[in-house]
Short mmCIF file of C-alpha atoms in Angstrom, two decimals:
data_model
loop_
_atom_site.label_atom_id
_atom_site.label_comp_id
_atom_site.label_asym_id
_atom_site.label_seq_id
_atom_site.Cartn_x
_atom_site.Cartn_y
_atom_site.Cartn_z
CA UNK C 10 186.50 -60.98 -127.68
CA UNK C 11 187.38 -57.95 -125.57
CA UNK C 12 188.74 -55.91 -127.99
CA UNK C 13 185.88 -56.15 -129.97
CA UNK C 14 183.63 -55.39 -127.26
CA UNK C 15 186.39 -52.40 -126.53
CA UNK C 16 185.85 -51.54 -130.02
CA UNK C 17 182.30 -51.51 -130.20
CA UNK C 18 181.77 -49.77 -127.10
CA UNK C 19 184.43 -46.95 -128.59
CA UNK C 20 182.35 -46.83 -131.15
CA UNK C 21 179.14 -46.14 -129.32
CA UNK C 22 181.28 -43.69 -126.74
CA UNK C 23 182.21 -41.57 -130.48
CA UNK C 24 178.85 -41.58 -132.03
CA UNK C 25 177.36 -40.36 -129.11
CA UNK C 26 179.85 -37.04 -128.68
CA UNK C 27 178.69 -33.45 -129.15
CA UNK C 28 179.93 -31.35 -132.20
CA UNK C 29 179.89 -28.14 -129.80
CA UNK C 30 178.26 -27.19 -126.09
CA UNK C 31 175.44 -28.54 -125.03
CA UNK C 32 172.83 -26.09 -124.58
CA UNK C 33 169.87 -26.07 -121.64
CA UNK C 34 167.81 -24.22 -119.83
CA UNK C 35 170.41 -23.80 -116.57
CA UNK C 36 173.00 -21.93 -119.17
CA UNK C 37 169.59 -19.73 -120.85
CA UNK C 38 168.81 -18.48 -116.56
CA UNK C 39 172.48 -17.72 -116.15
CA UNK C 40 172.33 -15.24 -118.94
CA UNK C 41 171.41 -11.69 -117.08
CA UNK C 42 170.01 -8.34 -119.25
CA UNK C 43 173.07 -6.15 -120.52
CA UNK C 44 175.32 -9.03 -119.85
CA UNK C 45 177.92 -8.10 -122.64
CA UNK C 46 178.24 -10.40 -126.00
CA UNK C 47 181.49 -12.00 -124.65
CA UNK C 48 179.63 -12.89 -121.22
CA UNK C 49 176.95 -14.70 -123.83
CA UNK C 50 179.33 -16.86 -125.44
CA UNK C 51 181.41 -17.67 -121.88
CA UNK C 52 177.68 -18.94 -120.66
CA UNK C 53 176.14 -20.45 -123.94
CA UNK C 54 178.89 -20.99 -126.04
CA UNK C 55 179.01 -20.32 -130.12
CA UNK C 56 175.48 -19.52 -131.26
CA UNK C 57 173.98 -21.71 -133.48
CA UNK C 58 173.23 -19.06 -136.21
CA UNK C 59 173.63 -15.05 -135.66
CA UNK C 60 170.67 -12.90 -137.51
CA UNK C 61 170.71 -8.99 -138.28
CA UNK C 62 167.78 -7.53 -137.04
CA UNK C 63 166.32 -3.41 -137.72
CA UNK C 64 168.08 -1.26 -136.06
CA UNK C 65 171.06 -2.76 -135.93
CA UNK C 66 170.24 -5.56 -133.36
CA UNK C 67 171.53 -8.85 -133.79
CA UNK C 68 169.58 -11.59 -132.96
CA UNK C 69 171.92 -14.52 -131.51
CA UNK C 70 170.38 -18.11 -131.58
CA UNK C 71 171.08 -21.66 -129.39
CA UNK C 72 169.25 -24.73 -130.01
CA UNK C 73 168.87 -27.30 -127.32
CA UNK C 74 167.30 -30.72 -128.78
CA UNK C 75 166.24 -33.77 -126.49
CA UNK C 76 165.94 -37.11 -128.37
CA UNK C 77 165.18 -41.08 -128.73
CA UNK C 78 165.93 -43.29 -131.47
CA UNK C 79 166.79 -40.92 -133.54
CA UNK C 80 163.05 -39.28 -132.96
CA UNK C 81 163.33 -35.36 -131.67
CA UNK C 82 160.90 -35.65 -128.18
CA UNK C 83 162.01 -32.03 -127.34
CA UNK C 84 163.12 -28.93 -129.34
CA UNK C 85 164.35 -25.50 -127.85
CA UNK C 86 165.07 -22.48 -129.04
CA UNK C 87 167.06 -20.00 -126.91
CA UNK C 88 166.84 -16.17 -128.69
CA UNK C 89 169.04 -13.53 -127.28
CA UNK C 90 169.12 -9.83 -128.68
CA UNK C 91 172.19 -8.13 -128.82
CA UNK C 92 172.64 -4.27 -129.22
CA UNK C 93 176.39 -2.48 -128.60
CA UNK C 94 178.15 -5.61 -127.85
CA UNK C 95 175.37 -6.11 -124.58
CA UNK C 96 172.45 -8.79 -124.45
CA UNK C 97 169.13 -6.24 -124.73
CA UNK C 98 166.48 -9.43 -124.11
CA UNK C 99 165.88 -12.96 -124.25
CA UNK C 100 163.78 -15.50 -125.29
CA UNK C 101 163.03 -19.45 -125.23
CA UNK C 102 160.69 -20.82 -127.75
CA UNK C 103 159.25 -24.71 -127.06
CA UNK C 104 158.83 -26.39 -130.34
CA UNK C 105 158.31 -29.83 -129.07
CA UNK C 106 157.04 -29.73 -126.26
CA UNK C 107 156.34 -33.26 -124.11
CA UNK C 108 152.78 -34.49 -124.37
CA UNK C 109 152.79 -34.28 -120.53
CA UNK C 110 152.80 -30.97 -120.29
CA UNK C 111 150.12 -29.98 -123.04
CA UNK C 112 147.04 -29.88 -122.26
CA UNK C 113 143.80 -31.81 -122.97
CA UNK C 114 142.86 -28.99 -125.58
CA UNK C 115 146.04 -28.97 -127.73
CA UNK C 116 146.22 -32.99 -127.93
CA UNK C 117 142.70 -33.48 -129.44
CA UNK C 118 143.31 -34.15 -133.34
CA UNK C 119 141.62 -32.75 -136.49
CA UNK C 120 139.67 -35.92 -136.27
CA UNK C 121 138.04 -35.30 -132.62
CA UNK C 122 136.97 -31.87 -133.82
CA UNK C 123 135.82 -32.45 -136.92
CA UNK C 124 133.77 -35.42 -134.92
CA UNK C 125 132.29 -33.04 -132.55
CA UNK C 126 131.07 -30.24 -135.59
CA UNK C 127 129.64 -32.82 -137.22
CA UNK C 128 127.05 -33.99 -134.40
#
């Protein structure tokens, strides 16, 4: 009986293991303005995807994701833009944000609205 409970608990332990860094807002602070590219990646670790901007900026991207049963409560997206090898600016983008911290205007629903045009 314990080594299946071993085993199960393995399991769960396994399943529950990051493919790469985890990503949140402490590591986006720590990042400072013409902090150089390998400075980035000491901080944030590998970017989720790297995009060629005009001008030859690059645009380097981390995604920081906060879920339940399998349901996405929180999604983040950290932006940094790189220009000769040296972080230019940054920016974090909420995608999902909590509904505790929206306010009463963004959670009313098509329905309230279209309630209140049509009285």
């Amino acid at each position: 009986m314990k080594k299946i409970m071993l085993f199960f608990v393995s399991l769960c332990l396994i399943g529950c293991a990051s493919g790469g860094k985890i990503v949140t807002s402490d590591e986006f602070h720590q990042v400072n303005i013409s902090m150089s590219v390998d400075e980035l990646i000491k901080i944030m670790g590998k970017p989720y995807s790297i995009t060629k901007l005009e001008g030859g900026y690059l645009e380097y991207k981390y995604i920081e994701r906060q879920t339940a049963a399998d349901r996405v409560l929180v999604e983040r997206h950290y932006l940094f833009v790189i220009k000769d090898n040296k972080v230019t600016s940054k920016k974090q983008v909420d995608l999902n944000r909590p509904s505790y911290e929206r306010d009463s205007y963004e959670m009313q629903t098509s329905t309230n609205q279209k309630q209140e045009l049509s009285e």
